[in-house]
Every structure is written in structure tokens, then in C-alpha cells.
Amino acid sequence: MFKILDRYIIKTFFGPFFFIFSVLFFIFIVNIVWIQLGQFMGKGLSTFQILKLLFYLGVNVITLVLPLTILLASIMCFGEFGERYELAAMKAAGISLTRVMIPLFGVTTLLAILLYLFSNNIVPDFQRKAKNMLFNIAQTKPALNFTPGQFIDQIPGYMVKFDKIEGKNAEKLDGVFIHRKANTFDNQQSIVAQRGEFLPATNPAFLKLVLYNGYIFEDSYAGKGENVRVKQPDQAIKFDTLVSHFDISELISKAIEKEQITDDYRFQTYNELNATILTVQKDNKRLAENISSDLLSQTSSVMSYIDQNKSKVPLKAQYKIDTIKSDKKLDLIFNGYNRLDNLKSSLDNKSNELNPSVKYFSKVIIYQQRIVTYSFTCLIFFMIGASLGSIIRKGGMGLPVIVAIVIFIIFYVINVGFENLAWTGKLNPYLAAWLPNIILLPFGVWMTYKALTDSQLFDAEKYKALLKPITKRFVKQKEHQRYQ
């Protein structure tokens, strides 16, 4: 009996699970596309390359999608049980809510373990592929995009304009104007033709253009004075057919997936990050010692002497301020103020120099700990979701979705807030990574307790009765009660 019940509970859970996971995954992918859209435009990327990049980026968001999916699916699953009175039937048959939650808790534990293995062994490789691909795309120059009637300078060394662009592949041209800019090896040249046509070139690094009925105007005195240009002989050449090749190798993405970045901490597993943390910690300690020695060297020599002779007899005052003349007194005070101000500026500069190292150290630790913490988040979200679902007793995409989104937003805000505190050095990064789970765990335990005790947590009538003594004071008496 229980085995059949377990299969039914798990089947009911995975129904909304796969649907919600697909929807959330699509939402996160759309968000990534919206953010990265500027890098895709005009780069000449193929559809396969764009889909591959989205796949790499999509794998990286699974670590955040899975906990939210478990939260939503558990709320909807137990909400459906309550809405269809299946929970009441199970309890009437002597099956406790704890027994109902056990099979799904086991499934969630398995998902949490798989998420850890996935984050530790698979995500780093896809992080490396995605980051290198984005870097290579950013370095790629825009692809050719000719617009009729406009001057285009995308071909290196040339300025071109076409009055009309026709044909299935935009290969037919009318009203061609091509201007070659002068350089050390080539003269300035302008070509005007009635029509032209793009044809496939033998070498894909070159663009082949055949022109018909036109003229070539060449100026071998580019950049010279007007008096020299007036004496220049006419160098116009008429042609019937002219074949030109343009070097567009700079516009071609030769290695979109070439791995040029290999030293990012996000490309490492949990154990590999331990070595990185030790290295960064040593570097930060060395940097802090250098900064401290620099600051100490700028302090007063008298203060340094006092620090070195703490066990000796204290130094006597060298000057008495009352015995100094007023003009000298102002000079001493002004010099002292300038010296303190310079020390303060030096301290601020050294602090700004140390902040990036502290931020990087915190990022490495938080990234490492999140490989583990997100797995525990799955378990906590299941406790909260299952408890809320059994209390709300509403299935579908209505109230459960709203409650789940509110909980996830709270978790996300707490997560980002503690992360920023750790980056500034005001909070231990290990604690910052675990605090969201530490905060949500008591809430999950409390919600589970309320669900096991059949608490009417979302019963509106209960809260109305609780607030009735207060609201009664502000409600007018009915007319028949006034005159009794």
C-alpha cells in the first residue's frame, strides 16, 4: 500500500516539477539573451554558435533554477493534495503528514546531491566555455551590414556606398561608389560604377566584387597642398568590367571557442578552490604587510622613536606651545594639519588599493561555498514548500506561485545583501555564504511544525476573530442597535 502511495506522491510531485523547471529555465535564458543581446548584434554569428553559447550559459543557471523549482513544485504538489482532500483521506487512513513527506524528502535529497556534483564537476567546464566564447565574440569586429544610400566603413581601408541592393542574398548592386583611403603603400582611389555584383571568392577571407561600366579616379598626391593637386595630370580610367577583392579577414571570427582565459576561479572544482584560496590569502597578507610598512614609514620619526623605546624613560616635550610666537605657532599648527591630512590621504589610497584584493578573496570563498549551500537550500525550500502547500491547500498556478516567488525574492535579497557586505570586508565570507540558509532553516522548521500540528496559519476567519476587539471600536453600530 505504502509503495503504491509513494509512487503516486512522487508522480504528483514531478508533474509540476518538470513544467516549472522548463518555464524558469526559459525565463532565465531570455534574461541572459536580453543582457547579452548587444554582443550578438552585427557579429556575423551563425544560429548554431548562438544556440551553443545559450546552452553554455543555460547550464550555469541551473544551480539557481533548481532550488526555486523545488520550492514551487512542493507547494503545488501538497496544495493539490489538500485541495482534492487527499491529505485528509491519508490522515483518516492513519498516514501522518510526516510519512507523506518522507518519499519527497528523499527525492529532494537526491536532487541536492546531484546539484552538488553538477555544480562541482560540470558547471566549471561550461563556465570556462561560456566566458571564453563571450570574450572572443566581444573581440570580433561587426560583420558586414550594407545599408542602401549610406556610406559604410566596415571594410578595412575603404568607404563604400550603394544606391540600391537587390537579389535573394543582397548580391545585386546599383550606383556603386568605393573610396580607398590613402596609406603608406596605396594611393587614394575612388571607383564609380553603374552596377556591381558580389560573387563567391576562392578564399573566404576575401570579398569578391565585380563592377560594370565605371571609372577609376586615382590621386597620387593625397595629403598635398592645393597648388600641387592643380598640377596633377588627369588619372581617370574607364572600364567595362572590373574585378576587386577586399580583405575581410579581420571581420571573420576565426576561433569563437578558442580558450584564451584559463585562470578564472569559476573554472575550478571545490577542492581546487581550496588551493586558490590559500594562494590569494598569502598574497593578501603580503600586500597588507607592504601597505602597513609604507604607512609606518610615513609617520612621524618622533612617534617611531617612542615606539622603539617604550620601556625607557618617556621623552620630554621639546617645545612648549605657549612660549612660541603667534606667527610661528600658526605655522606649526598648519604644518601639523597638512601632515595629518597627507597621512589620511595615504591611508585612504592604501585602503582603496587593498579593497579589490579583499573583494576577490570574498568572491572566491562565496563561490566555493555556494557549491554546497545551494544543495542545502533545496532541502530547506522543500521543507517550506511542503509545509505551506499542506497549510494553504490550494493547487495550480495562483496563490502558491505568489507565495513561492515572495519567499525566493526574500532569499535572493538576503543572499545579495550578505554577499555585498562580504565584498567590503565587513562580514566573514564563509558566514555570508551560509547565513541565508541559517536564517531560512528556523523558518522551515517552524513551518513544518505548523503543518504537522494542522495549524490554521492562513485562515482569514482566525485573524478576523483576533482583530475583532480592535476593529469593533472603529465600526459604527447598526441602526436597530442604536435605539434599543
Short mmCIF file of N, CA and C in Angstrom, two decimals, residues 288-301 303-304 307 339 343 346-347 350:
data_model
loop_
_atom_site.label_atom_id
_atom_site.label_comp_id
_atom_site.label_asym_id
_atom_site.label_seq_id
_atom_site.Cartn_x
_atom_site.Cartn_y
_atom_site.Cartn_z
N ALA A 288 49.06 43.35 2.55
CA ALA A 288 48.74 44.10 3.78
C ALA A 288 50.01 44.47 4.53
N GLU A 289 50.98 43.58 4.56
CA GLU A 289 52.24 43.89 5.24
C GLU A 289 52.99 45.01 4.52
N ASN A 290 52.99 44.98 3.20
CA ASN A 290 53.65 46.05 2.45
C ASN A 290 52.97 47.40 2.67
N ILE A 291 51.63 47.38 2.67
CA ILE A 291 50.90 48.62 2.90
C ILE A 291 51.15 49.14 4.31
N SER A 292 51.19 48.24 5.28
CA SER A 292 51.45 48.66 6.67
C SER A 292 52.84 49.27 6.81
N SER A 293 53.84 48.64 6.18
CA SER A 293 55.19 49.19 6.27
C SER A 293 55.29 50.55 5.59
N ASP A 294 54.58 50.72 4.47
CA ASP A 294 54.58 52.02 3.80
C ASP A 294 53.95 53.10 4.66
N LEU A 295 52.85 52.76 5.32
CA LEU A 295 52.20 53.75 6.18
C LEU A 295 53.04 54.08 7.40
N LEU A 296 53.69 53.07 7.98
CA LEU A 296 54.54 53.33 9.15
C LEU A 296 55.74 54.19 8.79
N SER A 297 56.25 54.01 7.57
CA SER A 297 57.41 54.82 7.16
C SER A 297 57.06 56.28 6.96
N GLN A 298 55.76 56.58 6.79
CA GLN A 298 55.34 57.96 6.59
C GLN A 298 54.97 58.66 7.89
N THR A 299 54.93 57.93 8.99
CA THR A 299 54.59 58.54 10.27
C THR A 299 55.75 59.33 10.83
N SER A 300 55.48 60.00 11.89
CA SER A 300 56.49 60.89 12.50
C SER A 300 57.68 60.08 13.01
N SER A 301 58.87 60.62 12.82
CA SER A 301 60.07 59.97 13.33
C SER A 301 60.07 59.96 14.85
N MET A 303 57.34 59.63 16.72
CA MET A 303 56.47 58.56 17.13
C MET A 303 57.15 57.21 16.95
N SER A 304 57.93 57.06 15.87
CA SER A 304 58.67 55.82 15.67
C SER A 304 59.69 55.61 16.78
N ASP A 307 57.89 54.47 19.88
CA ASP A 307 57.51 53.06 19.81
C ASP A 307 58.68 52.14 20.05
N ARG A 339 50.33 67.62 7.60
CA ARG A 339 50.94 66.30 7.73
C ARG A 339 49.88 65.24 8.04
N LEU A 343 48.69 62.06 5.73
CA LEU A 343 48.62 60.69 6.24
C LEU A 343 47.24 60.09 6.01
N SER A 346 46.97 59.18 2.37
CA SER A 346 47.74 57.96 2.11
C SER A 346 46.99 56.73 2.61
N LEU A 347 46.35 56.87 3.79
CA LEU A 347 45.60 55.76 4.34
C LEU A 347 44.41 55.40 3.46
N LYS A 350 45.75 53.63 0.32
CA LYS A 350 46.15 52.26 0.60
C LYS A 350 44.93 51.37 0.84
#
